[in-house]
């Protein structure tokens, strides 16, 4: 989508340039018809979202990637001004399903649980033990989204489940590697908690969304796995 939007914007700027109207058209906010400036702002916003989605940024600066993607609200607003309501109806079903998915995910993650225990591993990694319902089943490499309200009310980070639902009935575990700001804060919080309470660890409130599992176990086709 970003590719075709960029081609559309670049070709429009090219036409304005060869007709010597680019200075007049590029800043216009028309009262009727297509608003060119809104389209330009929507394109710039979309490019920013795309750039922050690149693996080099997403993996190392997940918080930046996460917050930058909330610019989709700005993108949709300027897209509406630029394309008009007739074209907006074409994308409204997708926006409606997206909003419905957001609502269901919020409802699903509303019940608050807590981190039962944790173990510190080398290389600034921690194993986090969470409670689960015995009836909850999931496939290997399934993903959960975890939020720690005491750290942030907005950030939910994805983690792969390292335990098996067929072995552990009442708990599941994940490995958290201290990489960015959020995971480093969680690492320091748990390490401090373990250092101050040698007998048992106090409950750290958390909300869990998921698990979301793969449709098939494609990783089983490989001879070696790490």
mmCIF file of C-alpha atoms in Angstrom:
data_model
loop_
_atom_site.group_PDB
_atom_site.id
_atom_site.type_symbol
_atom_site.label_atom_id
_atom_site.label_comp_id
_atom_site.label_asym_id
_atom_site.label_seq_id
_atom_site.Cartn_x
_atom_site.Cartn_y
_atom_site.Cartn_z
ATOM 1 C CA UNK A 1 0.000 0.000 0.000
ATOM 2 C CA UNK A 2 2.793 2.404 0.934
ATOM 3 C CA UNK A 3 4.521 1.655 -2.389
ATOM 4 C CA UNK A 4 1.459 2.585 -4.466
ATOM 5 C CA UNK A 5 0.710 5.596 -2.259
ATOM 6 C CA UNK A 6 4.286 6.808 -2.746
ATOM 7 C CA UNK A 7 4.050 6.325 -6.511
ATOM 8 C CA UNK A 8 0.746 8.207 -6.510
ATOM 9 C CA UNK A 9 2.186 11.092 -4.488
ATOM 10 C CA UNK A 10 5.448 11.267 -6.445
ATOM 11 C CA UNK A 11 3.651 11.259 -9.801
ATOM 12 C CA UNK A 12 1.345 14.054 -8.624
ATOM 13 C CA UNK A 13 4.317 16.134 -7.491
ATOM 14 C CA UNK A 14 6.008 15.438 -10.843
ATOM 15 C CA UNK A 15 2.955 16.708 -12.771
ATOM 16 C CA UNK A 16 2.835 19.830 -10.608
ATOM 17 C CA UNK A 17 6.551 20.346 -11.115
ATOM 18 C CA UNK A 18 6.523 20.208 -14.914
ATOM 19 C CA UNK A 19 3.463 22.484 -14.985
ATOM 20 C CA UNK A 20 5.215 24.950 -12.636
ATOM 21 C CA UNK A 21 2.328 24.807 -10.113
ATOM 22 C CA UNK A 22 4.032 22.848 -7.341
ATOM 23 C CA UNK A 23 4.434 25.842 -5.017
ATOM 24 C CA UNK A 24 0.760 26.719 -5.391
ATOM 25 C CA UNK A 25 -0.673 23.207 -5.099
ATOM 26 C CA UNK A 26 1.485 21.600 -2.432
ATOM 27 C CA UNK A 27 0.162 23.791 0.415
ATOM 28 C CA UNK A 28 -3.471 24.005 -0.693
ATOM 29 C CA UNK A 29 -6.253 23.032 1.690
ATOM 30 C CA UNK A 30 -9.298 23.134 -0.570
ATOM 31 C CA UNK A 31 -12.792 23.656 0.812
ATOM 32 C CA UNK A 32 -14.208 21.213 -1.756
ATOM 33 C CA UNK A 33 -12.873 18.134 -3.502
ATOM 34 C CA UNK A 34 -9.601 16.442 -2.712
ATOM 35 C CA UNK A 35 -7.451 18.183 -0.118
ATOM 36 C CA UNK A 36 -3.917 17.834 -1.427
ATOM 37 C CA UNK A 37 -2.149 18.849 1.788
ATOM 38 C CA UNK A 38 -4.063 16.179 3.730
ATOM 39 C CA UNK A 39 -2.925 13.560 1.236
ATOM 40 C CA UNK A 40 0.690 14.669 1.625
ATOM 41 C CA UNK A 41 0.458 14.469 5.415
ATOM 42 C CA UNK A 42 -1.167 11.027 5.215
ATOM 43 C CA UNK A 43 1.647 9.834 2.924
ATOM 44 C CA UNK A 44 4.382 11.139 5.233
ATOM 45 C CA UNK A 45 2.681 9.500 8.228
ATOM 46 C CA UNK A 46 2.401 6.197 6.364
ATOM 47 C CA UNK A 47 6.089 6.284 5.419
ATOM 48 C CA UNK A 48 7.057 6.914 9.062
ATOM 49 C CA UNK A 49 4.962 3.913 10.154
ATOM 50 C CA UNK A 50 6.557 1.759 7.449
ATOM 51 C CA UNK A 51 10.105 2.796 8.365
ATOM 52 C CA UNK A 52 9.559 1.976 12.043
ATOM 53 C CA UNK A 53 8.274 -1.468 10.964
ATOM 54 C CA UNK A 54 11.646 -2.460 9.512
ATOM 55 C CA UNK A 55 13.269 -5.316 11.476
ATOM 56 C CA UNK A 56 16.346 -3.227 12.248
ATOM 57 C CA UNK A 57 14.179 -0.744 14.170
ATOM 58 C CA UNK A 58 11.380 -3.005 15.395
ATOM 59 C CA UNK A 59 13.695 -5.494 17.105
ATOM 60 C CA UNK A 60 16.034 -2.999 18.729
ATOM 61 C CA UNK A 61 13.583 -0.134 19.432
ATOM 62 C CA UNK A 62 10.317 -1.928 20.070
ATOM 63 C CA UNK A 63 8.887 0.899 22.197
ATOM 64 C CA UNK A 64 9.553 3.416 19.426
ATOM 65 C CA UNK A 65 7.988 1.023 16.917
ATOM 66 C CA UNK A 66 4.966 0.495 19.189
ATOM 67 C CA UNK A 67 4.219 4.157 19.821
ATOM 68 C CA UNK A 68 4.915 5.175 16.217
ATOM 69 C CA UNK A 69 2.232 2.770 15.014
ATOM 70 C CA UNK A 70 -0.394 4.739 16.900
ATOM 71 C CA UNK A 71 0.065 7.296 14.136
ATOM 72 C CA UNK A 72 -2.412 5.169 12.181
ATOM 73 C CA UNK A 73 -5.094 7.418 13.730
ATOM 74 C CA UNK A 74 -3.437 10.455 12.128
ATOM 75 C CA UNK A 75 -3.055 8.566 8.854
ATOM 76 C CA UNK A 76 -6.754 7.615 8.710
ATOM 77 C CA UNK A 77 -7.855 11.141 9.607
ATOM 78 C CA UNK A 78 -5.860 12.789 6.825
ATOM 79 C CA UNK A 79 -6.810 9.994 4.423
ATOM 80 C CA UNK A 80 -10.461 10.815 5.079
ATOM 81 C CA UNK A 81 -9.856 14.507 4.344
ATOM 82 C CA UNK A 82 -7.936 13.666 1.175
ATOM 83 C CA UNK A 83 -10.033 10.850 -0.316
ATOM 84 C CA UNK A 84 -13.467 11.990 0.822
ATOM 85 C CA UNK A 85 -16.300 9.992 2.319
ATOM 86 C CA UNK A 86 -17.078 8.060 -0.873
ATOM 87 C CA UNK A 87 -13.648 6.418 -0.970
ATOM 88 C CA UNK A 88 -13.544 6.108 2.804
ATOM 89 C CA UNK A 89 -16.506 3.718 2.696
ATOM 90 C CA UNK A 90 -14.292 1.304 0.744
ATOM 91 C CA UNK A 91 -11.871 0.947 3.670
ATOM 92 C CA UNK A 92 -14.435 1.304 6.448
ATOM 93 C CA UNK A 93 -15.087 -2.499 6.740
ATOM 94 C CA UNK A 94 -11.399 -3.072 7.432
ATOM 95 C CA UNK A 95 -11.330 -0.245 9.980
ATOM 96 C CA UNK A 96 -14.451 -1.653 11.654
ATOM 97 C CA UNK A 97 -12.922 -5.151 11.939
ATOM 98 C CA UNK A 98 -9.688 -3.640 13.256
ATOM 99 C CA UNK A 99 -11.598 -1.720 15.932
ATOM 100 C CA UNK A 100 -13.605 -4.826 16.835
ATOM 101 C CA UNK A 101 -10.390 -6.816 17.219
ATOM 102 C CA UNK A 102 -8.953 -4.092 19.471
ATOM 103 C CA UNK A 103 -12.090 -4.163 21.619
ATOM 104 C CA UNK A 104 -12.026 -7.957 22.025
ATOM 105 C CA UNK A 105 -8.340 -7.879 22.934
ATOM 106 C CA UNK A 106 -8.951 -5.228 25.598
ATOM 107 C CA UNK A 107 -11.826 -7.238 27.058
ATOM 108 C CA UNK A 108 -9.768 -10.438 27.020
ATOM 109 C CA UNK A 109 -6.844 -8.869 28.869
ATOM 110 C CA UNK A 110 -8.888 -7.015 31.493
ATOM 111 C CA UNK A 111 -8.729 -9.737 34.202
ATOM 112 C CA UNK A 112 -5.523 -9.078 36.141
ATOM 113 C CA UNK A 113 -3.208 -11.869 37.209
ATOM 114 C CA UNK A 114 0.291 -11.792 38.642
ATOM 115 C CA UNK A 115 3.785 -13.159 38.181
ATOM 116 C CA UNK A 116 4.014 -16.149 40.496
ATOM 117 C CA UNK A 117 7.769 -16.600 40.471
ATOM 118 C CA UNK A 118 10.854 -15.977 38.386
ATOM 119 C CA UNK A 119 14.390 -17.230 37.872
ATOM 120 C CA UNK A 120 17.374 -15.178 36.762
ATOM 121 C CA UNK A 121 19.428 -16.712 33.942
ATOM 122 C CA UNK A 122 22.793 -15.665 32.474
ATOM 123 C CA UNK A 123 23.048 -12.916 29.851
ATOM 124 C CA UNK A 124 20.449 -10.751 31.636
ATOM 125 C CA UNK A 125 17.532 -13.088 30.966
ATOM 126 C CA UNK A 126 14.729 -14.085 33.327
ATOM 127 C CA UNK A 127 12.246 -16.918 33.275
ATOM 128 C CA UNK A 128 8.811 -15.679 34.317
ATOM 129 C CA UNK A 129 6.228 -18.113 35.710
ATOM 130 C CA UNK A 130 2.568 -17.157 35.214
ATOM 131 C CA UNK A 131 -0.631 -18.882 36.340
ATOM 132 C CA UNK A 132 -2.993 -20.443 33.810
ATOM 133 C CA UNK A 133 -6.288 -22.263 33.781
ATOM 134 C CA UNK A 134 -5.852 -26.072 33.556
ATOM 135 C CA UNK A 135 -8.257 -26.145 30.602
ATOM 136 C CA UNK A 136 -6.128 -23.696 28.585
ATOM 137 C CA UNK A 137 -4.266 -25.549 25.839
ATOM 138 C CA UNK A 138 -1.771 -24.059 23.387
ATOM 139 C CA UNK A 139 0.695 -25.239 20.785
ATOM 140 C CA UNK A 140 4.474 -24.819 21.098
ATOM 141 C CA UNK A 141 5.844 -21.379 20.119
ATOM 142 C CA UNK A 142 2.504 -19.743 20.962
ATOM 143 C CA UNK A 143 2.706 -16.057 21.858
ATOM 144 C CA UNK A 144 1.233 -14.040 24.706
ATOM 145 C CA UNK A 145 1.182 -10.266 25.185
ATOM 146 C CA UNK A 146 2.086 -9.178 28.698
ATOM 147 C CA UNK A 147 1.515 -5.824 30.368
ATOM 148 C CA UNK A 148 2.853 -4.793 33.765
ATOM 149 C CA UNK A 149 0.553 -1.950 34.971
ATOM 150 C CA UNK A 150 3.098 -0.721 37.506
ATOM 151 C CA UNK A 151 5.535 -0.097 34.637
ATOM 152 C CA UNK A 152 3.199 1.094 31.873
ATOM 153 C CA UNK A 153 -0.538 1.074 31.226
ATOM 154 C CA UNK A 154 -0.076 1.159 27.462
ATOM 155 C CA UNK A 155 2.761 -1.185 26.562
ATOM 156 C CA UNK A 156 2.044 -4.853 25.815
ATOM 157 C CA UNK A 157 5.050 -6.894 24.783
ATOM 158 C CA UNK A 158 4.933 -10.247 22.947
ATOM 159 C CA UNK A 159 6.732 -13.292 24.318
ATOM 160 C CA UNK A 160 6.898 -16.920 23.187
ATOM 161 C CA UNK A 161 5.703 -19.475 25.700
ATOM 162 C CA UNK A 162 8.505 -21.858 26.655
ATOM 163 C CA UNK A 163 6.429 -24.351 28.657
ATOM 164 C CA UNK A 164 4.054 -27.063 27.436
ATOM 165 C CA UNK A 165 0.371 -27.053 28.330
ATOM 166 C CA UNK A 166 0.459 -30.859 28.274
ATOM 167 C CA UNK A 167 3.081 -30.929 31.030
ATOM 168 C CA UNK A 168 2.259 -27.878 33.153
ATOM 169 C CA UNK A 169 -1.443 -27.708 34.045
ATOM 170 C CA UNK A 170 -1.495 -24.647 36.269
ATOM 171 C CA UNK A 171 1.441 -22.525 35.098
ATOM 172 C CA UNK A 172 3.176 -21.352 31.947
ATOM 173 C CA UNK A 173 6.560 -19.746 31.511
ATOM 174 C CA UNK A 174 8.238 -17.252 29.217
ATOM 175 C CA UNK A 175 11.830 -16.050 28.824
ATOM 176 C CA UNK A 176 12.389 -12.295 28.912
ATOM 177 C CA UNK A 177 15.744 -11.013 27.624
ATOM 178 C CA UNK A 178 16.811 -7.588 28.846
ATOM 179 C CA UNK A 179 17.120 -5.658 25.583
ATOM 180 C CA UNK A 180 15.130 -2.413 25.552
ATOM 181 C CA UNK A 181 13.884 -0.026 28.210
ATOM 182 C CA UNK A 182 10.776 -1.999 29.189
ATOM 183 C CA UNK A 183 12.443 -5.407 29.430
ATOM 184 C CA UNK A 184 15.425 -3.900 31.283
ATOM 185 C CA UNK A 185 13.069 -2.335 33.819
ATOM 186 C CA UNK A 186 11.264 -5.655 34.289
ATOM 187 C CA UNK A 187 14.588 -7.457 34.716
ATOM 188 C CA UNK A 188 15.760 -5.012 37.379
ATOM 189 C CA UNK A 189 12.384 -5.133 39.157
ATOM 190 C CA UNK A 190 12.376 -8.926 39.393
ATOM 191 C CA UNK A 191 16.064 -9.166 40.299
ATOM 192 C CA UNK A 192 15.572 -6.637 43.089
ATOM 193 C CA UNK A 193 12.495 -8.521 44.286
ATOM 194 C CA UNK A 194 14.375 -11.831 44.331
ATOM 195 C CA UNK A 195 17.343 -10.278 46.157
ATOM 196 C CA UNK A 196 15.128 -8.746 48.859
ATOM 197 C CA UNK A 197 12.907 -11.812 49.341
ATOM 198 C CA UNK A 198 14.946 -14.982 49.496
ATOM 199 C CA UNK A 199 12.066 -17.174 50.677
ATOM 200 C CA UNK A 200 9.341 -16.217 48.232
ATOM 201 C CA UNK A 201 8.640 -13.563 45.651
ATOM 202 C CA UNK A 202 5.729 -11.178 46.136
ATOM 203 C CA UNK A 203 3.053 -11.128 43.454
ATOM 204 C CA UNK A 204 3.727 -8.623 40.650
ATOM 205 C CA UNK A 205 0.408 -7.650 38.963
ATOM 206 C CA UNK A 206 0.234 -8.337 35.218
ATOM 207 C CA UNK A 207 -2.342 -8.661 32.460
ATOM 208 C CA UNK A 208 -2.055 -11.327 29.788
ATOM 209 C CA UNK A 209 -3.518 -11.396 26.297
ATOM 210 C CA UNK A 210 -3.515 -14.619 24.331
ATOM 211 C CA UNK A 211 -2.090 -17.096 23.762
ATOM 212 C CA UNK A 212 -1.992 -16.850 19.987
ATOM 213 C CA UNK A 213 -0.559 -19.975 18.428
ATOM 214 C CA UNK A 214 0.602 -21.012 14.962
ATOM 215 C CA UNK A 215 -1.858 -22.953 12.808
ATOM 216 C CA UNK A 216 0.669 -25.751 12.308
ATOM 217 C CA UNK A 217 3.909 -26.991 13.818
ATOM 218 C CA UNK A 218 6.148 -26.180 10.850
ATOM 219 C CA UNK A 219 9.239 -26.067 13.034
ATOM 220 C CA UNK A 220 9.088 -29.857 13.419
ATOM 221 C CA UNK A 221 10.306 -30.280 9.835
ATOM 222 C CA UNK A 222 13.781 -29.032 10.795
ATOM 223 C CA UNK A 223 16.333 -31.552 12.018
ATOM 224 C CA UNK A 224 17.920 -29.168 14.532
ATOM 225 C CA UNK A 225 16.205 -26.558 16.659
ATOM 226 C CA UNK A 226 17.569 -24.036 19.142
#
